[in-house]
PDB file of C-alpha atoms in Angstrom:
ATOM      1  CA  UNK A   1      25.946 175.568  59.061  1.00  0.00           C
ATOM      2  CA  UNK A   2      26.897 176.185  62.717  1.00  0.00           C
ATOM      3  CA  UNK A   3      24.242 176.255  65.419  1.00  0.00           C
ATOM      4  CA  UNK A   4      24.773 179.966  66.035  1.00  0.00           C
ATOM      5  CA  UNK A   5      24.489 180.683  62.315  1.00  0.00           C
ATOM      6  CA  UNK A   6      21.199 178.776  62.082  1.00  0.00           C
ATOM      7  CA  UNK A   7      19.823 180.856  64.954  1.00  0.00           C
ATOM      8  CA  UNK A   8      20.955 184.092  63.335  1.00  0.00           C
ATOM      9  CA  UNK A   9      19.435 183.014  60.006  1.00  0.00           C
ATOM     10  CA  UNK A  10      16.090 182.154  61.638  1.00  0.00           C
ATOM     11  CA  UNK A  11      16.078 185.485  63.464  1.00  0.00           C
ATOM     12  CA  UNK A  12      16.707 187.366  60.269  1.00  0.00           C
ATOM     13  CA  UNK A  13      14.042 185.438  58.342  1.00  0.00           C
ATOM     14  CA  UNK A  14      11.509 186.075  61.078  1.00  0.00           C
ATOM     15  CA  UNK A  15      12.385 189.770  61.065  1.00  0.00           C
ATOM     16  CA  UNK A  16      13.395 189.696  64.719  1.00  0.00           C
ATOM     17  CA  UNK A  17      16.098 191.990  66.016  1.00  0.00           C
ATOM     18  CA  UNK A  18      19.361 190.622  67.318  1.00  0.00           C
ATOM     19  CA  UNK A  19      18.546 191.950  70.791  1.00  0.00           C
ATOM     20  CA  UNK A  20      16.064 189.264  71.771  1.00  0.00           C
ATOM     21  CA  UNK A  21      16.083 188.033  75.390  1.00  0.00           C
ATOM     22  CA  UNK A  22      19.354 186.313  76.256  1.00  0.00           C
ATOM     23  CA  UNK A  23      21.283 188.239  73.611  1.00  0.00           C
ATOM     24  CA  UNK A  24      22.570 191.795  73.672  1.00  0.00           C
ATOM     25  CA  UNK A  25      23.779 193.888  70.753  1.00  0.00           C
ATOM     26  CA  UNK A  26      27.229 194.566  72.207  1.00  0.00           C
ATOM     27  CA  UNK A  27      27.650 192.362  75.232  1.00  0.00           C
ATOM     28  CA  UNK A  28      27.302 188.792  74.133  1.00  0.00           C
ATOM     29  CA  UNK A  29      24.906 186.106  75.247  1.00  0.00           C
ATOM     30  CA  UNK A  30      24.288 184.395  78.541  1.00  0.00           C
ATOM     31  CA  UNK A  31      25.784 181.281  76.988  1.00  0.00           C
ATOM     32  CA  UNK A  32      28.992 183.151  76.086  1.00  0.00           C
ATOM     33  CA  UNK A  33      29.177 184.609  79.589  1.00  0.00           C
ATOM     34  CA  UNK A  34      28.671 181.139  81.070  1.00  0.00           C
ATOM     35  CA  UNK A  35      31.463 179.755  78.891  1.00  0.00           C
ATOM     36  CA  UNK A  36      33.774 182.571  79.995  1.00  0.00           C
ATOM     37  CA  UNK A  37      32.970 181.839  83.657  1.00  0.00           C
ATOM     38  CA  UNK A  38      33.575 178.119  83.219  1.00  0.00           C
ATOM     39  CA  UNK A  39      36.970 178.815  81.656  1.00  0.00           C
ATOM     40  CA  UNK A  40      37.876 181.044  84.606  1.00  0.00           C
ATOM     41  CA  UNK A  41      36.615 178.490  87.126  1.00  0.00           C
ATOM     42  CA  UNK A  42      38.617 175.736  85.428  1.00  0.00           C
ATOM     43  CA  UNK A  43      41.813 177.547  86.456  1.00  0.00           C
ATOM     44  CA  UNK A  44      40.845 178.142  90.101  1.00  0.00           C
ATOM     45  CA  UNK A  45      37.859 178.828  92.306  1.00  0.00           C
ATOM     46  CA  UNK A  46      36.665 182.425  92.171  1.00  0.00           C
ATOM     47  CA  UNK A  47      34.279 184.589  94.122  1.00  0.00           C
ATOM     48  CA  UNK A  48      31.079 185.920  92.617  1.00  0.00           C
ATOM     49  CA  UNK A  49      32.500 189.459  92.617  1.00  0.00           C
ATOM     50  CA  UNK A  50      35.647 188.323  90.774  1.00  0.00           C
ATOM     51  CA  UNK A  51      33.566 186.666  88.075  1.00  0.00           C
ATOM     52  CA  UNK A  52      31.304 189.700  87.762  1.00  0.00           C
ATOM     53  CA  UNK A  53      34.317 191.969  87.393  1.00  0.00           C
ATOM     54  CA  UNK A  54      35.908 189.753  84.729  1.00  0.00           C
ATOM     55  CA  UNK A  55      32.656 189.498  82.761  1.00  0.00           C
ATOM     56  CA  UNK A  56      32.121 193.263  82.908  1.00  0.00           C
ATOM     57  CA  UNK A  57      35.685 193.781  81.655  1.00  0.00           C
ATOM     58  CA  UNK A  58      34.871 191.512  78.698  1.00  0.00           C
ATOM     59  CA  UNK A  59      31.948 193.797  77.808  1.00  0.00           C
ATOM     60  CA  UNK A  60      28.988 191.779  79.068  1.00  0.00           C
ATOM     61  CA  UNK A  61      26.037 193.880  80.223  1.00  0.00           C
ATOM     62  CA  UNK A  62      25.084 193.918  83.913  1.00  0.00           C
ATOM     63  CA  UNK A  63      21.860 192.014  83.125  1.00  0.00           C
ATOM     64  CA  UNK A  64      23.753 189.216  81.355  1.00  0.00           C
ATOM     65  CA  UNK A  65      26.348 189.096  84.149  1.00  0.00           C
ATOM     66  CA  UNK A  66      23.694 188.843  86.870  1.00  0.00           C
ATOM     67  CA  UNK A  67      21.669 186.243  84.973  1.00  0.00           C
ATOM     68  CA  UNK A  68      24.764 184.123  84.338  1.00  0.00           C
ATOM     69  CA  UNK A  69      26.040 184.311  87.914  1.00  0.00           C
ATOM     70  CA  UNK A  70      22.594 183.543  89.300  1.00  0.00           C
ATOM     71  CA  UNK A  71      22.380 180.409  87.169  1.00  0.00           C
ATOM     72  CA  UNK A  72      25.898 179.294  88.134  1.00  0.00           C
ATOM     73  CA  UNK A  73      25.037 179.852  91.806  1.00  0.00           C
ATOM     74  CA  UNK A  74      21.879 177.748  91.434  1.00  0.00           C
ATOM     75  CA  UNK A  75      23.905 174.787  90.177  1.00  0.00           C
ATOM     76  CA  UNK A  76      26.566 175.279  92.869  1.00  0.00           C
ATOM     77  CA  UNK A  77      29.450 176.513  90.733  1.00  0.00           C
ATOM     78  CA  UNK A  78      29.522 179.939  92.386  1.00  0.00           C
ATOM     79  CA  UNK A  79      29.416 179.819  96.176  1.00  0.00           C
ATOM     80  CA  UNK A  80      31.259 182.526  98.102  1.00  0.00           C
ATOM     81  CA  UNK A  81      31.090 180.663 101.421  1.00  0.00           C
ATOM     82  CA  UNK A  82      32.717 177.560  99.927  1.00  0.00           C
ATOM     83  CA  UNK A  83      35.215 179.732  98.035  1.00  0.00           C
ATOM     84  CA  UNK A  84      36.207 181.555 101.229  1.00  0.00           C
ATOM     85  CA  UNK A  85      36.635 178.288 103.127  1.00  0.00           C
ATOM     86  CA  UNK A  86      38.818 176.810 100.391  1.00  0.00           C
ATOM     87  CA  UNK A  87      40.829 180.035 100.010  1.00  0.00           C
ATOM     88  CA  UNK A  88      41.534 180.309 103.740  1.00  0.00           C
ATOM     89  CA  UNK A  89      42.540 176.657 104.033  1.00  0.00           C
ATOM     90  CA  UNK A  90      44.836 176.797 101.027  1.00  0.00           C
ATOM     91  CA  UNK A  91      46.495 180.140 101.759  1.00  0.00           C
ATOM     92  CA  UNK A  92      47.002 179.364 105.456  1.00  0.00           C
ATOM     93  CA  UNK A  93      48.366 175.873 104.853  1.00  0.00           C
ATOM     94  CA  UNK A  94      50.565 176.462 101.813  1.00  0.00           C
ATOM     95  CA  UNK A  95      51.424 180.174 101.917  1.00  0.00           C
ATOM     96  CA  UNK A  96      51.530 180.572 105.687  1.00  0.00           C
ATOM     97  CA  UNK A  97      49.143 183.524 105.736  1.00  0.00           C
ATOM     98  CA  UNK A  98      47.712 184.695 109.041  1.00  0.00           C
ATOM     99  CA  UNK A  99      44.077 185.606 109.669  1.00  0.00           C
ATOM    100  CA  UNK A 100      44.609 189.336 109.143  1.00  0.00           C
ATOM    101  CA  UNK A 101      46.117 188.844 105.675  1.00  0.00           C
ATOM    102  CA  UNK A 102      43.464 186.293 104.769  1.00  0.00           C
ATOM    103  CA  UNK A 103      40.672 188.650 105.815  1.00  0.00           C
ATOM    104  CA  UNK A 104      42.154 191.382 103.646  1.00  0.00           C
ATOM    105  CA  UNK A 105      42.499 189.036 100.657  1.00  0.00           C
ATOM    106  CA  UNK A 106      38.866 187.930 100.985  1.00  0.00           C
ATOM    107  CA  UNK A 107      37.735 191.555 101.205  1.00  0.00           C
ATOM    108  CA  UNK A 108      39.637 192.329  97.982  1.00  0.00           C
ATOM    109  CA  UNK A 109      37.969 189.362  96.295  1.00  0.00           C
ATOM    110  CA  UNK A 110      34.526 190.719  97.182  1.00  0.00           C
ATOM    111  CA  UNK A 111      33.534 188.023  99.676  1.00  0.00           C
ATOM    112  CA  UNK A 112      30.821 189.113 102.102  1.00  0.00           C
ATOM    113  CA  UNK A 113      32.032 189.733 105.672  1.00  0.00           C
ATOM    114  CA  UNK A 114      29.766 186.987 107.040  1.00  0.00           C
ATOM    115  CA  UNK A 115      31.203 184.386 104.633  1.00  0.00           C
ATOM    116  CA  UNK A 116      34.744 185.565 105.363  1.00  0.00           C
ATOM    117  CA  UNK A 117      34.223 185.428 109.133  1.00  0.00           C
ATOM    118  CA  UNK A 118      32.904 181.872 108.965  1.00  0.00           C
ATOM    119  CA  UNK A 119      35.903 180.746 106.909  1.00  0.00           C
ATOM    120  CA  UNK A 120      38.414 182.575 109.115  1.00  0.00           C
ATOM    121  CA  UNK A 121      36.936 180.963 112.219  1.00  0.00           C
ATOM    122  CA  UNK A 122      38.324 177.656 110.949  1.00  0.00           C
ATOM    123  CA  UNK A 123      41.855 178.923 111.685  1.00  0.00           C
ATOM    124  CA  UNK A 124      42.354 178.703 115.437  1.00  0.00           C
ATOM    125  CA  UNK A 125      44.959 180.535 117.498  1.00  0.00           C
ATOM    126  CA  UNK A 126      46.828 177.245 117.885  1.00  0.00           C
ATOM    127  CA  UNK A 127      46.799 176.659 114.118  1.00  0.00           C
ATOM    128  CA  UNK A 128      48.215 180.138 113.600  1.00  0.00           C
ATOM    129  CA  UNK A 129      50.962 179.631 116.202  1.00  0.00           C
ATOM    130  CA  UNK A 130      51.961 176.236 114.765  1.00  0.00           C
ATOM    131  CA  UNK A 131      52.175 177.603 111.208  1.00  0.00           C
ATOM    132  CA  UNK A 132      54.090 180.708 112.344  1.00  0.00           C
ATOM    133  CA  UNK A 133      56.537 178.583 114.383  1.00  0.00           C
ATOM    134  CA  UNK A 134      57.173 176.373 111.350  1.00  0.00           C
ATOM    135  CA  UNK A 135      57.964 179.398 109.175  1.00  0.00           C
ATOM    136  CA  UNK A 136      60.269 180.874 111.832  1.00  0.00           C
ATOM    137  CA  UNK A 137      62.155 177.573 112.198  1.00  0.00           C
ATOM    138  CA  UNK A 138      62.684 177.395 108.443  1.00  0.00           C
ATOM    139  CA  UNK A 139      63.852 181.005 108.306  1.00  0.00           C
ATOM    140  CA  UNK A 140      66.192 180.547 111.259  1.00  0.00           C
ATOM    141  CA  UNK A 141      67.994 177.745 109.401  1.00  0.00           C
ATOM    142  CA  UNK A 142      68.904 180.140 106.585  1.00  0.00           C
ATOM    143  CA  UNK A 143      69.819 183.193 108.684  1.00  0.00           C
ATOM    144  CA  UNK A 144      73.492 183.907 109.328  1.00  0.00           C
ATOM    145  CA  UNK A 145      74.616 182.622 112.742  1.00  0.00           C
ATOM    146  CA  UNK A 146      76.559 185.807 113.453  1.00  0.00           C
ATOM    147  CA  UNK A 147      73.512 188.057 112.967  1.00  0.00           C
ATOM    148  CA  UNK A 148      72.766 190.166 116.043  1.00  0.00           C
ATOM    149  CA  UNK A 149      69.965 188.711 118.117  1.00  0.00           C
ATOM    150  CA  UNK A 150      67.855 191.910 118.083  1.00  0.00           C
ATOM    151  CA  UNK A 151      68.217 192.248 114.326  1.00  0.00           C
ATOM    152  CA  UNK A 152      67.177 188.616 113.802  1.00  0.00           C
ATOM    153  CA  UNK A 153      64.207 189.112 116.123  1.00  0.00           C
ATOM    154  CA  UNK A 154      63.058 192.211 114.191  1.00  0.00           C
ATOM    155  CA  UNK A 155      63.416 190.452 110.838  1.00  0.00           C
ATOM    156  CA  UNK A 156      61.463 187.408 111.946  1.00  0.00           C
ATOM    157  CA  UNK A 157      58.677 189.419 113.597  1.00  0.00           C
ATOM    158  CA  UNK A 158      58.493 191.590 110.472  1.00  0.00           C
ATOM    159  CA  UNK A 159      58.250 188.514 108.248  1.00  0.00           C
ATOM    160  CA  UNK A 160      55.305 187.197 110.267  1.00  0.00           C
ATOM    161  CA  UNK A 161      53.631 190.607 110.413  1.00  0.00           C
ATOM    162  CA  UNK A 162      53.803 190.916 106.607  1.00  0.00           C
ATOM    163  CA  UNK A 163      52.104 187.542 106.341  1.00  0.00           C
ATOM    164  CA  UNK A 164      49.195 188.714 108.476  1.00  0.00           C
ATOM    165  CA  UNK A 165      50.069 187.546 111.986  1.00  0.00           C
ATOM    166  CA  UNK A 166      49.324 189.837 114.912  1.00  0.00           C
ATOM    167  CA  UNK A 167      52.292 191.533 116.548  1.00  0.00           C
ATOM    168  CA  UNK A 168      51.739 189.707 119.824  1.00  0.00           C
ATOM    169  CA  UNK A 169      51.587 186.286 118.152  1.00  0.00           C
ATOM    170  CA  UNK A 170      54.604 187.045 115.972  1.00  0.00           C
ATOM    171  CA  UNK A 171      56.716 188.277 118.889  1.00  0.00           C
ATOM    172  CA  UNK A 172      55.771 185.369 121.172  1.00  0.00           C
ATOM    173  CA  UNK A 173      56.481 182.746 118.495  1.00  0.00           C
ATOM    174  CA  UNK A 174      59.823 184.284 117.507  1.00  0.00           C
ATOM    175  CA  UNK A 175      60.991 184.565 121.139  1.00  0.00           C
ATOM    176  CA  UNK A 176      59.991 180.951 121.791  1.00  0.00           C
ATOM    177  CA  UNK A 177      61.735 179.616 118.671  1.00  0.00           C
ATOM    178  CA  UNK A 178      64.897 181.638 119.324  1.00  0.00           C
ATOM    179  CA  UNK A 179      64.959 180.310 122.887  1.00  0.00           C
ATOM    180  CA  UNK A 180      64.610 176.754 121.576  1.00  0.00           C
ATOM    181  CA  UNK A 181      67.428 177.350 119.081  1.00  0.00           C
ATOM    182  CA  UNK A 182      69.692 178.722 121.822  1.00  0.00           C
ATOM    183  CA  UNK A 183      68.936 175.695 124.001  1.00  0.00           C
ATOM    184  CA  UNK A 184      69.768 173.337 121.133  1.00  0.00           C
ATOM    185  CA  UNK A 185      73.036 175.181 120.381  1.00  0.00           C
ATOM    186  CA  UNK A 186      74.317 175.288 123.951  1.00  0.00           C
ATOM    187  CA  UNK A 187      76.388 172.306 125.074  1.00  0.00           C
ATOM    188  CA  UNK A 188      74.729 170.041 127.618  1.00  0.00           C
ATOM    189  CA  UNK A 189      75.854 170.381 131.243  1.00  0.00           C
ATOM    190  CA  UNK A 190      78.404 167.778 132.221  1.00  0.00           C
ATOM    191  CA  UNK A 191      77.648 165.584 135.139  1.00  0.00           C
ATOM    192  CA  UNK A 192      80.730 164.018 136.673  1.00  0.00           C
TER     193      UNK A 192
END
C-alpha cells in the first residue's frame, strides 16, 4: 500500500475528515505544492510571485501556496533578491538587454522594486555601453554596405531601444561605432 493510501486509510478509520491541516479538499497538500515548485525550479530560477501564480493556476488554495512558499524561502530555494541578481546578469550578458528592459521584466515577474534596484545597480553605464557596442558591431557586419547612413543609424538605434537602452546611450554608441567603421573602411593616407 502506498504511503498516501496508508494515510487516507488511517484518516478514514479514525473518522477524521480529509480537510485536516496541510490538506485541502480541492487544492492539494503542501507536499504536492512543494513538489510542483521544485519541478518548476528545476527548469530555471523563478520569483516568489511566479511560483505563487503557477500554484494558484494548478488549483492550490492561497493558504497552501503561502505555507509552501514560506517554507521554500526559509530553506533558501525562493529568494527574490538572488533571483533578480541572476536574471539581470544572465539577460544582460547573453541577451544584451539594457537596464530599462530588465527593470520591466523584473516588474512583470513580481520582484519587489527594492530587490530589482539592487540587481540593476550591478549593471554600470560602462557595462551597458560595452554590451551595446558589441551588438552594434555584430549588426553592422550583416547590414548591406549600400544602405543609406541615416537609415542604418535609425535601424541600429531602434534595435538598441527595443532591447532597453536609453535613447542617448543608443545614439552615442551607434554614432561611435559607425565612425569607427568608416575609419576602418577608408584607405590610409599615403606618405611619400
